[in-house]
Coordinates of C-alpha atoms in Angstrom, one line a residue:
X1 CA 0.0 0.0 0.0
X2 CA 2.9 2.0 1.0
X3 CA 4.2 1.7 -2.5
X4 CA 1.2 3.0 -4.3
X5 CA 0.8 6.0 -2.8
X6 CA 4.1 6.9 -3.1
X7 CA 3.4 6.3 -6.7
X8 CA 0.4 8.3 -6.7
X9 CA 2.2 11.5 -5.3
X10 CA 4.8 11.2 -7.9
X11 CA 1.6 11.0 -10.6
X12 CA 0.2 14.6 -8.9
X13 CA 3.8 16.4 -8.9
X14 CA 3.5 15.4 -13.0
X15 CA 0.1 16.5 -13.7
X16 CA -1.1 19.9 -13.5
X17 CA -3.3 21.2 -10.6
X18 CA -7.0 21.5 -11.0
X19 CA -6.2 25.4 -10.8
X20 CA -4.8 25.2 -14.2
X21 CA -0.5 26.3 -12.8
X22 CA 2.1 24.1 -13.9
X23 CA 4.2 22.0 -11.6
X24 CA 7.8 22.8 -10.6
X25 CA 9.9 21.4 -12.3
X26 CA 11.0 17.9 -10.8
X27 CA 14.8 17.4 -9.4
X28 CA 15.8 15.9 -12.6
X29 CA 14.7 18.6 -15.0
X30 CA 15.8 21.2 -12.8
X31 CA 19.2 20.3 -12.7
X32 CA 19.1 20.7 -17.0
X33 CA 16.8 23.7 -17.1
X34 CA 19.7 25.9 -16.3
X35 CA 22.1 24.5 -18.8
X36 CA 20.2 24.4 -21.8
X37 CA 18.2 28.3 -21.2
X38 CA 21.9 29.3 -20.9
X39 CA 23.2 27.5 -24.2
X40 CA 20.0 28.7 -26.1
X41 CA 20.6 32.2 -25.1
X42 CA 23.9 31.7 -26.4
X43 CA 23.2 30.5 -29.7
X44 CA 20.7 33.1 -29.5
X45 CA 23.1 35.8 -29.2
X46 CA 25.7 34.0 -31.8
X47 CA 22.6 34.1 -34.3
X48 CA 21.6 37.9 -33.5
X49 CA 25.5 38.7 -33.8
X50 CA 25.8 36.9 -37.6
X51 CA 22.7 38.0 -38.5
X52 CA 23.5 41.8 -38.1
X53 CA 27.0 41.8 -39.1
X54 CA 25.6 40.2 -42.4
X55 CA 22.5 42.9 -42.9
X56 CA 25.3 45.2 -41.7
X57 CA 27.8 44.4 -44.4
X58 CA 25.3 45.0 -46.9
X59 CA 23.4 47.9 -45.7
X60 CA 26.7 50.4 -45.0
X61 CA 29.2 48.1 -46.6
X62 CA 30.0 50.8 -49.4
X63 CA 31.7 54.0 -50.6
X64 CA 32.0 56.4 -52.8
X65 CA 35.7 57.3 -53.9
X66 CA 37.8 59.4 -56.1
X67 CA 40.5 57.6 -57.8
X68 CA 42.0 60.8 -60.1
X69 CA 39.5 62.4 -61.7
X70 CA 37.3 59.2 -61.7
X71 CA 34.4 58.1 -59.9
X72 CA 34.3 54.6 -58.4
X73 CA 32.3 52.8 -55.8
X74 CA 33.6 50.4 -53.2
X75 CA 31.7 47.6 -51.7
X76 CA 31.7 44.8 -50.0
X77 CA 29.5 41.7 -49.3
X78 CA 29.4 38.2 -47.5
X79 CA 30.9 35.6 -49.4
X80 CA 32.6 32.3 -49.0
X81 CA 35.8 32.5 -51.5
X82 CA 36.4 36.0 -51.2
X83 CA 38.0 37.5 -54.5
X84 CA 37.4 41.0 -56.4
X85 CA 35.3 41.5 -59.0
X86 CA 36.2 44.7 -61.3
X87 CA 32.9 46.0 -63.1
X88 CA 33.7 48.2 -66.0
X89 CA 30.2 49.0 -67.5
X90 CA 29.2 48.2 -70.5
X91 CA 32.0 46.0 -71.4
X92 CA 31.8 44.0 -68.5
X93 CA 34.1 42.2 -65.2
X94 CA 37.5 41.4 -64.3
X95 CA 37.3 38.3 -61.7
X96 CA 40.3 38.4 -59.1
X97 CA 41.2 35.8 -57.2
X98 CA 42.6 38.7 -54.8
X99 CA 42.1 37.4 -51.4
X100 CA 40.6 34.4 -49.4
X101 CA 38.1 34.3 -46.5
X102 CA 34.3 35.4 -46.3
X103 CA 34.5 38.5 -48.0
X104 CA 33.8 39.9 -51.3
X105 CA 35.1 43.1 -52.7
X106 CA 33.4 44.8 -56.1
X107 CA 35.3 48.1 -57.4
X108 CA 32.3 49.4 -60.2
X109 CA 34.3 52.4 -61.9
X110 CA 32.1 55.3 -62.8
X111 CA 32.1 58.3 -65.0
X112 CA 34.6 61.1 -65.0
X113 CA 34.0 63.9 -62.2
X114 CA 33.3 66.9 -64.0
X115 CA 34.9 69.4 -61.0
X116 CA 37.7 67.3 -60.6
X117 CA 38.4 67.0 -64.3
X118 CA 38.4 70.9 -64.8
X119 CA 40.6 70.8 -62.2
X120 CA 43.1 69.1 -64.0
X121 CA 42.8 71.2 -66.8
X122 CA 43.5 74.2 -65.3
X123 CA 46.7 72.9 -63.6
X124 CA 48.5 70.7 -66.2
X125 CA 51.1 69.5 -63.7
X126 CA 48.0 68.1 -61.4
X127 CA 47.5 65.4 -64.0
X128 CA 50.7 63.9 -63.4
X129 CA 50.1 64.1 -59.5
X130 CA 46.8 62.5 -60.1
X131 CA 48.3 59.5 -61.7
X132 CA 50.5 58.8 -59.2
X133 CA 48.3 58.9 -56.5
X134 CA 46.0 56.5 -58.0
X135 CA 47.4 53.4 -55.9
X136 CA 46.7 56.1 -52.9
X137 CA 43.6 56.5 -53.7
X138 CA 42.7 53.0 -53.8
X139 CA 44.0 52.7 -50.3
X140 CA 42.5 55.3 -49.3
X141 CA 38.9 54.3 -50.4
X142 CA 39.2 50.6 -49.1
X143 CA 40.7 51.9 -45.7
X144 CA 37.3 54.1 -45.4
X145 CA 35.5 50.8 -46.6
X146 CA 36.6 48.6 -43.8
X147 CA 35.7 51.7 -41.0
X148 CA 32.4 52.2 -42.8
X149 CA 31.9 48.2 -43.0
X150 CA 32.8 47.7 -39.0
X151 CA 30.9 50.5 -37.9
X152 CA 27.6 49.7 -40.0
X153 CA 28.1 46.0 -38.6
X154 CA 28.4 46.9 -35.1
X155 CA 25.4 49.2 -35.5
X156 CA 22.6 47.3 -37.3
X157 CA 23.4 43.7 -34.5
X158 CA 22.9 46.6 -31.8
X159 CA 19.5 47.9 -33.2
X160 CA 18.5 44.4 -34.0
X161 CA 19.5 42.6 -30.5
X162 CA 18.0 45.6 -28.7
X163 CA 14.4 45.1 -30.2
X164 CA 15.1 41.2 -29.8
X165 CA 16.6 40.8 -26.3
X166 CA 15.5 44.0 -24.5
X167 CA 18.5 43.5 -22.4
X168 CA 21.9 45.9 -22.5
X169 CA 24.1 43.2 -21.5
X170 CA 23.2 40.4 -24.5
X171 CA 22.6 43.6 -26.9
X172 CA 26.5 44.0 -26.1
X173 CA 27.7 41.0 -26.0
X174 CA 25.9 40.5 -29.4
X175 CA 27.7 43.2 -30.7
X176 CA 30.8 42.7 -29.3
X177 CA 30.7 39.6 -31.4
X178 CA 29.3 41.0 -34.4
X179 CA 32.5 43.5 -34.2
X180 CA 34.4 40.4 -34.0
X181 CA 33.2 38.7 -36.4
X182 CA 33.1 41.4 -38.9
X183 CA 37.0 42.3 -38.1
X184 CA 38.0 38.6 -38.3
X185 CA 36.8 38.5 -42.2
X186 CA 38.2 41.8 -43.3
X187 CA 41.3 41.0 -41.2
X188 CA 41.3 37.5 -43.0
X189 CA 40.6 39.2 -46.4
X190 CA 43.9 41.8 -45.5
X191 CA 46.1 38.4 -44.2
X192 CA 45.7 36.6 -47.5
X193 CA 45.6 39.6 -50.2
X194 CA 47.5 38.2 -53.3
X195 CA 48.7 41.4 -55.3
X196 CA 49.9 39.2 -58.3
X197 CA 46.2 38.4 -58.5
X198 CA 45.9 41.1 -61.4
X199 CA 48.2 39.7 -63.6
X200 CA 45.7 36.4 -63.8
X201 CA 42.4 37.9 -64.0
X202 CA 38.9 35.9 -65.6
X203 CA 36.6 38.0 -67.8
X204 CA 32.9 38.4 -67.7
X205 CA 31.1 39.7 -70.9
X206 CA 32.7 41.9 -73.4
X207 CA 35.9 41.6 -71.5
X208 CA 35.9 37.8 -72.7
X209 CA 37.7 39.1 -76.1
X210 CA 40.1 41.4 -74.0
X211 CA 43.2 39.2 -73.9
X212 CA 43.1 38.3 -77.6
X213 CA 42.1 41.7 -78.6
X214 CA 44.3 43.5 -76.5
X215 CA 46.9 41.0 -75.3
X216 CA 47.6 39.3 -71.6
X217 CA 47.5 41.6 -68.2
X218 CA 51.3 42.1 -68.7
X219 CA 51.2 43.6 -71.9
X220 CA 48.2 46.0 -70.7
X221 CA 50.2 46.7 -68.2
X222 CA 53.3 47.7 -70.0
X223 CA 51.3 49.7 -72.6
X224 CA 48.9 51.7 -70.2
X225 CA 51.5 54.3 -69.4
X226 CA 51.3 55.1 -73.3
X227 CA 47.5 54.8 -73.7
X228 CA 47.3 56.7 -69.9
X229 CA 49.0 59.4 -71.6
X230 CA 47.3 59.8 -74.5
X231 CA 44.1 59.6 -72.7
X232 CA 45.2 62.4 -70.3
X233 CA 46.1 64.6 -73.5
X234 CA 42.8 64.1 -74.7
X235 CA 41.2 65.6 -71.1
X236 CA 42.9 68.7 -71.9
X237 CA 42.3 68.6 -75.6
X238 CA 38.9 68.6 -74.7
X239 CA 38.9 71.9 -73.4
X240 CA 41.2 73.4 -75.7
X241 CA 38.5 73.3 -77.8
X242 CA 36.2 75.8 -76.5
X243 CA 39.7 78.2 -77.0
X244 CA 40.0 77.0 -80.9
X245 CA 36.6 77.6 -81.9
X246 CA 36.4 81.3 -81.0
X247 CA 39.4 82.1 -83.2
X248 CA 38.8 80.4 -86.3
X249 CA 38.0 82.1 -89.1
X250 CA 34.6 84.3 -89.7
X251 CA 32.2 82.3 -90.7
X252 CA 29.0 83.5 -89.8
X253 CA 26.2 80.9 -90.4
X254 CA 22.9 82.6 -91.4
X255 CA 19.5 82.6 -90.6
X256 CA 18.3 79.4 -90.7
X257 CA 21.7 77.5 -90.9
X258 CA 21.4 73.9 -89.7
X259 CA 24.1 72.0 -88.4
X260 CA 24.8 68.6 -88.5
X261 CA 27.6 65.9 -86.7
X262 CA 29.0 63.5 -88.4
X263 CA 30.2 60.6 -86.3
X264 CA 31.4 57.1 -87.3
X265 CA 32.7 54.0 -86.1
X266 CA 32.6 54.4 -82.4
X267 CA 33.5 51.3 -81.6
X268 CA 32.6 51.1 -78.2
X269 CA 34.9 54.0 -77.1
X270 CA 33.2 55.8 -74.1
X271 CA 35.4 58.6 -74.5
X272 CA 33.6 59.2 -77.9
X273 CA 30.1 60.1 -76.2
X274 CA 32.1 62.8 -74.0
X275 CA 33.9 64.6 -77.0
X276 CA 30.0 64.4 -78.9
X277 CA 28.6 66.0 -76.1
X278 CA 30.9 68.7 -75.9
X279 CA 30.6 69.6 -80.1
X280 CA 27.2 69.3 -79.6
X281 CA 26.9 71.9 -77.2
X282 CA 29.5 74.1 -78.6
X283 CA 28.7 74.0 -82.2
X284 CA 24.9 74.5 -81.4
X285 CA 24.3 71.0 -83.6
X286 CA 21.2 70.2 -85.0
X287 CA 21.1 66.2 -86.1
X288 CA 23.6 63.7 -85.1
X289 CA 24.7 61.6 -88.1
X290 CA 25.8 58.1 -87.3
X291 CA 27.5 56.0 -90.2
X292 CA 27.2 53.0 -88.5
X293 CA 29.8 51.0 -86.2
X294 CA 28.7 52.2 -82.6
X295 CA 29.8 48.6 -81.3
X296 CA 32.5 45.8 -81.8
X297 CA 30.4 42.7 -81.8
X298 CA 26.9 43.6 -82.1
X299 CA 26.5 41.5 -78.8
X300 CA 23.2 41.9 -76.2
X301 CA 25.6 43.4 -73.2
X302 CA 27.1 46.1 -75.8
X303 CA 23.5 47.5 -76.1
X304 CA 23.9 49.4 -73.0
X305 CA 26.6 51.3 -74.6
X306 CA 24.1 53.5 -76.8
X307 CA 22.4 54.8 -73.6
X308 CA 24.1 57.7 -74.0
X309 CA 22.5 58.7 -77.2
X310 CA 19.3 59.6 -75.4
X311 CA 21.7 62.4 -73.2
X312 CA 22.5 64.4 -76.4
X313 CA 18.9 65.5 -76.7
X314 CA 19.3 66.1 -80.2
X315 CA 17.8 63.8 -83.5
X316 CA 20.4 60.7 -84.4
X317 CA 20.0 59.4 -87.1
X318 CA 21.5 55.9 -87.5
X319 CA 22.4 53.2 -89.6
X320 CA 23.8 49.3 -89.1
X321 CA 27.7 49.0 -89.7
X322 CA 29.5 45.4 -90.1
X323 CA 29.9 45.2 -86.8
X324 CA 26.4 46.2 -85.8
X325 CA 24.1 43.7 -85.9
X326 CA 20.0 43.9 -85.5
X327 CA 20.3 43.7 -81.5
X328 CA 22.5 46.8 -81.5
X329 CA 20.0 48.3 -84.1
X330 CA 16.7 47.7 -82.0
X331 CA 18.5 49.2 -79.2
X332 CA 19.4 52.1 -80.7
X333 CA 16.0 52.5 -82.0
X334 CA 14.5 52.3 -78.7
X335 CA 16.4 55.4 -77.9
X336 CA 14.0 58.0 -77.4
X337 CA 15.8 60.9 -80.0
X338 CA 17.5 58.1 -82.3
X339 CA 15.9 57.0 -85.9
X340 CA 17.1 53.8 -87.1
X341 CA 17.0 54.2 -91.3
X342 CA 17.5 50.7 -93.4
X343 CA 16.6 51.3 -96.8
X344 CA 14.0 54.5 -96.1
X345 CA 14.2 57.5 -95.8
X346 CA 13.5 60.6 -93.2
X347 CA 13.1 64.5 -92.7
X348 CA 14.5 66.1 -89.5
X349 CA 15.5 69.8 -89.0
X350 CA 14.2 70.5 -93.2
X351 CA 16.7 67.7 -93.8
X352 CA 15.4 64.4 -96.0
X353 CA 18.5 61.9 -95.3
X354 CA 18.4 58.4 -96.6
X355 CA 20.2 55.5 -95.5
X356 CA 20.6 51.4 -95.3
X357 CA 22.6 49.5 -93.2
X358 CA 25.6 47.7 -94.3
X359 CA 24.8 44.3 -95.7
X360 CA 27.4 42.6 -93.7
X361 CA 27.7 41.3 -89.8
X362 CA 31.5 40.5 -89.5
X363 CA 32.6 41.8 -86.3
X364 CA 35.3 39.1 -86.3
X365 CA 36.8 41.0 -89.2
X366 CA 37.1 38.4 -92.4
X367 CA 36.1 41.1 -94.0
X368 CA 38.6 43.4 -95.7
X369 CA 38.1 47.0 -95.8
X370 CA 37.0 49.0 -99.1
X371 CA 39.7 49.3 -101.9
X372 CA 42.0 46.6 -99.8
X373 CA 40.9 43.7 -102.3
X374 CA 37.0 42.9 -102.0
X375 CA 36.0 39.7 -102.7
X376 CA 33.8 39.3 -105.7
X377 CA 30.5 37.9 -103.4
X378 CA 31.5 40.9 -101.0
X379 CA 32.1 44.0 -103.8
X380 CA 28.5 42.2 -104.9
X381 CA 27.1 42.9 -101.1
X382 CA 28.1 46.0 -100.5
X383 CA 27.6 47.5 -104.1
X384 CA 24.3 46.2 -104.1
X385 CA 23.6 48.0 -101.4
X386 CA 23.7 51.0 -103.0
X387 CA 22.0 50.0 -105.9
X388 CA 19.1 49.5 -103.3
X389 CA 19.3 53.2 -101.9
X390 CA 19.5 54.5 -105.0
X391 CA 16.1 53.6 -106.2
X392 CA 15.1 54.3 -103.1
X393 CA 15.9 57.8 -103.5
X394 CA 14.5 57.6 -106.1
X395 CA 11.1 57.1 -105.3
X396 CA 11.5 59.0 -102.4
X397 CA 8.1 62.0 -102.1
X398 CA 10.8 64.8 -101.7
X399 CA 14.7 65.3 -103.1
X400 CA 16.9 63.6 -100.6
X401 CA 19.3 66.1 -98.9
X402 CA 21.8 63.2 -97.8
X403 CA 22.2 59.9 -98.0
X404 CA 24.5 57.5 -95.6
X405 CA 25.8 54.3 -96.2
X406 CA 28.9 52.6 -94.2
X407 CA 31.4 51.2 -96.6
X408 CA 32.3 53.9 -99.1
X409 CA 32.5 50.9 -101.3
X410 CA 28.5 51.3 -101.5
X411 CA 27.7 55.1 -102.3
X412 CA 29.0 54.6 -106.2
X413 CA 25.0 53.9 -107.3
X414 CA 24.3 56.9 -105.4
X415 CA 26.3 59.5 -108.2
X416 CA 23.5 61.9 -109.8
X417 CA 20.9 61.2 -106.7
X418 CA 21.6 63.5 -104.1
X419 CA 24.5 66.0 -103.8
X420 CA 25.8 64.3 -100.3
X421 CA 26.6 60.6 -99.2
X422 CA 28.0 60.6 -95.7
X423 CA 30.2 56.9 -94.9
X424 CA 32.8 55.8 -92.7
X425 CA 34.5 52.4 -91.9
X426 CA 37.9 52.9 -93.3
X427 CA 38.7 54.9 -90.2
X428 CA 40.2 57.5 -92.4
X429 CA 39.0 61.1 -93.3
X430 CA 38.2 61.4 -97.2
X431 CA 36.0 64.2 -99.1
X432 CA 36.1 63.4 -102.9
X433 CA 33.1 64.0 -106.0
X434 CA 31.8 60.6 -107.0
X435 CA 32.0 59.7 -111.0
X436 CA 28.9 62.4 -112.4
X437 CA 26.6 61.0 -115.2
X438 CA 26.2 63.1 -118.1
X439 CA 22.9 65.2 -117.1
X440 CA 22.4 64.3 -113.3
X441 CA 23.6 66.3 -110.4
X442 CA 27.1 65.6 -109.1
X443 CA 27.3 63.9 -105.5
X444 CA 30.0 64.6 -103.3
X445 CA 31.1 61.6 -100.9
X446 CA 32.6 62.5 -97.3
X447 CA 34.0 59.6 -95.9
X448 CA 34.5 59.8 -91.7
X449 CA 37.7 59.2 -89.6
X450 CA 36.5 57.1 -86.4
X451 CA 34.6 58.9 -84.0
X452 CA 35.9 56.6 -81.1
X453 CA 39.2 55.9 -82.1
X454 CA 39.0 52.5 -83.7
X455 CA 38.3 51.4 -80.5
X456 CA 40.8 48.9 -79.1
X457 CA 41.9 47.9 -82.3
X458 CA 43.1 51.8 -82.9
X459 CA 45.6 50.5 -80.0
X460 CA 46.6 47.4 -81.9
X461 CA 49.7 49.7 -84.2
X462 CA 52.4 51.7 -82.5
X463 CA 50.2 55.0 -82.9
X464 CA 46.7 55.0 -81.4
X465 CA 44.2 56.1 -84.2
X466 CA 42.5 59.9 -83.4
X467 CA 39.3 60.8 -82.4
X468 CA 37.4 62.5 -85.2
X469 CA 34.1 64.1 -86.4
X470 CA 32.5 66.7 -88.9
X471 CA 30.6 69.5 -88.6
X472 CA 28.2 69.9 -91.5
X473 CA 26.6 73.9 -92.1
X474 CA 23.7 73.7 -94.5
X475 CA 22.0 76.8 -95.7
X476 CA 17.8 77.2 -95.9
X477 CA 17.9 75.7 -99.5
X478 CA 19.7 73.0 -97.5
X479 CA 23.3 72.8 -99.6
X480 CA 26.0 72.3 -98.0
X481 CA 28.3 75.6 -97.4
X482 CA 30.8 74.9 -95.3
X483 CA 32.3 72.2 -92.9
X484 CA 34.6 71.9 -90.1
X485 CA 37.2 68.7 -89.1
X486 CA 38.0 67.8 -85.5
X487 CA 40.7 65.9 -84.9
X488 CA 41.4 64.9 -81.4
X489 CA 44.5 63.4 -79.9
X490 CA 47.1 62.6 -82.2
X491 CA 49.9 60.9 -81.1
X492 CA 53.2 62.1 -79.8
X493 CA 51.5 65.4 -80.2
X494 CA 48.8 66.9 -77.4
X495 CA 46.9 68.9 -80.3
X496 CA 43.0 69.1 -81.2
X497 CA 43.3 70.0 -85.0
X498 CA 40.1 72.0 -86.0
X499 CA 39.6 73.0 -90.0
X500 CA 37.5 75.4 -91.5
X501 CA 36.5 74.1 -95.6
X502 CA 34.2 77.0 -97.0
X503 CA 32.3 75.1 -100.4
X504 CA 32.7 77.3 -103.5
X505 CA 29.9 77.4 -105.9
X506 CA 28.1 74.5 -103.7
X507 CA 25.2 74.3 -106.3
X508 CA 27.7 73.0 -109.1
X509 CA 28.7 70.6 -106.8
X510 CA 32.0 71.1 -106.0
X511 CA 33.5 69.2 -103.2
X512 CA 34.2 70.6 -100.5
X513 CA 37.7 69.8 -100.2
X514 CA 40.1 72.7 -101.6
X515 CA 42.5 74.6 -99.4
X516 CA 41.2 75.3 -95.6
X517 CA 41.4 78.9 -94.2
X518 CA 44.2 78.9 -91.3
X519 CA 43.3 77.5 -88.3
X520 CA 45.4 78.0 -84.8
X521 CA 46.2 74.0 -83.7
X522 CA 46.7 74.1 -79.8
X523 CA 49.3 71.9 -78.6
X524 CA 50.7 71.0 -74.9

């Protein structure tokens, strides 16, 4: 009897009173209850801790940073190989295998700083300074990147194990340990940086063709001095502009003038859209003229590239070169200021400009250029081209002002159907009359230098190949009276050449290519 009622007072310590309270905890459970609330508030506080360092690294993990007169942003994010990545919008990534440990680094370069550039300018010297103080920069930036990184860490576990715990000791120790944590990676990241990391990188995108376009990281490296400078030249040629276009020679443009720029082969050169910009502004343009070639490829991630055509606020007007292809044409049509032409024809400032795109995709460059020995089923493409414009022009409602075709190669048809045919392609500047059929009008052809330099192929020879564009001045009847050249960066000599051609009798048809009135040709 003993026995069960011993038993039945063990059964009404288990089971809950009639009152609805739970029992005390027996001898047994007692002894663990300790234990496991303490473990669980530690793992609690471990979990608050990598939690907020986490949200912390990517909420405040980032900053802004001058590196010369460039714009770059800093960040970094949790990760569990570590490495750099290098964006260079639109072409794409470099892929460093910089570093181990849970940490990430991205360096996205931005634009140019316009204060900082005119800075530059106005104190030659400073340019030099700034290029050597690039690796300071860098340090600089990623210095304020770890403070900024530790500090938005620390913060965010604070905030988050305050509302959590509502206790001041575990908010502490939470981040106390988030501080640790947080220091351990970046201090794991600084322990195991590998500087020869560069000279290997991986390539994401466009970037992919860099090492047979350009050559391997050492070569880059051995040749950036020469491109830096040239590069830096250009800067300041830049603003020597504004001084060479108030002392040319007096042309005054009247009533009614329109201007157009002609631009060609940019071949994904973002320093192109900056000298555009600045002619465009300065010369009061009307219509942008592109002869085709804006990209290298014609690939989906270059599309990105003719953004800035919508920032020029002016008409383009735009047709396909051989290394355009219909990706690079739809995005340039979706431009809100751009007008894709293929075969037809349209009227912008009084202008009626006609133009197809080049017949050809061959961005890998099988292709040769005009007059460097076509192939008979090429000469037949391209040719025929113009044959097709032609009797488009033809039929056109109103006379065609100007038509555009890439390869020069193409505008022969065109002779007798409209005085002006605008192409580009051979990278090299040519104004000549085409052959004139008894009875029509004469046709003058005005073949383009490259707008963007060639590109990285304008790297590829000893001399890097100049920037250059047009400047078209047509009267009310719309004939061309005058044009000027820009050349831009030549090398071995700082200089922005700038020519003034006046047209004589530009009704007979005369090109536009006798002697140019003196023009002053800053050099530095």
């Amino acid at each position: 009897m003993d026995g069960q009622r011993d038993e039945q007072h063990d059964d009404d310590r288990d089971t809950p009173a009639a009152g609805g309270d739970l029992p005390r905890p027996n001898g047994r459970w007692a002894a663990l209850a300790g234990p496991l609330r303490r473990i669980g508030l530690i793992g609690a506080v471990l979990a608050i801790a990598l939690v907020g360092a986490a949200l912390g690294v990517l909420a405040g993990g980032r900053v802004d940073t001058d590196i010369g007169p460039f714009r770059a942003n800093l960040s970094v994010s949790p990760a569990r190989d570590g490495g750099t990545t290098v964006d260079i919008p639109p072409l794409g990534a470099l892929l460093l295998d910089s570093h181990d440990g849970p940490t990430h680094l991205t360096v996205r370069l931005g634009a140019l700083d316009q204060g900082r550039t005119e800075a530059l300018l106005d104190d030659p010297a400073s340019i030099s300074r700034a290029s050597q103080s690039a690796v300071e920069d860098v340090r600089s930036g990623i210095m304020r990147l770890g403070l900024r990184t530790l500090g938005a860490s620390v913060l965010v576990t604070l905030i988050l194990a305050g509302l959590i715990f509502r206790n001041s000791r575990r908010t502490a120790w939470a981040g106390g340990l988030a501080l640790v944590f947080t220091a351990g990676s970046l201090g794991t990241a600084a322990a195991t940086l590998r500087p020869q990391a560069i000279e290997e990188p991986r390539y994401e995108g466009l970037l992919v063709n860099a090492p047979a376009i350009v050559g391997d990281a050492r070569r880059i490296a051995n040749d950036y001095t020469k491109y830096a400078e040239q590069l830096q030249r250009l800067v300041g040629n830049v603003s020597q502009l504004y001084t060479t276009v108030s002392a040319l020679p007096v042309y005054e443009p009247a009533p009614g003038t329109t201007r157009v720029l002609h631009v060609s082969d940019m071949h994904l050169n973002p320093t192109g859209w900056q000298l555009i910009r600045t002619v465009v502004e300065q010369f009061g343009i009307d219509v942008v003229i592109d002869t085709g070639d804006i990209t290298d490829w014609g690939s989906e991630p270059e599309a990105s590239f003719v953004g800035s055509i919508s920032l020029l606020k002016k008409p383009y007007v735009f047709i396909r070169g051989n290394h355009d292809s219909d990706k690079t044409a739809a995005a340039v049509a979706r431009q809100s200021n751009a007008i894709v032409l293929d075969n037809s024809t349209t009227t912008v400032a009084g202008l009626t400009i006609a133009g197809i795109g080049d017949p050809r995709f061959t961005p890998d460059k099988n292709t040769s250029p005009a007059g460097s020995g076509l192939t008979p089923l090429v000469a037949d493409q391209v040719v025929g081209a113009g044959i097709d414009l032609a009797a488009t022009v033809r039929a056109a409602p109103r006379p065609v002002n100007i038509a555009l075709v890439h390869d020069p190669a193409s505008a022969g048809p065109l002779s007798g159907t409209c005085p002006l045919v605008l192409a580009g392609h051979t990278h090299a500047r040519q104004v000549s009359k085409l052959p004139q059929a008894p009875g029509q009008q004469p046709t003058t052809l005005m073949v383009e230098g490259s707008t963007g330099g060639a590109g990285l192929r304008g790297l590829e020879g000893e001399k890097p190949t100049p920037l250059s564009m047009s400047v078209l001045y047509f009267d009310q009847q719309k004939m061309l009276q005058a044009y000027d050249t820009i050349t831009v960066g030549g090398t071995g000599q700082a200089q922005v050449n700038l020519e003034r051609r006046l047209v004589e009798n530009p009704t007979a048809g005369t090109p536009p290519s006798g002697t140019p009135t003196p023009t002053p040709t800053p050099t530095s």
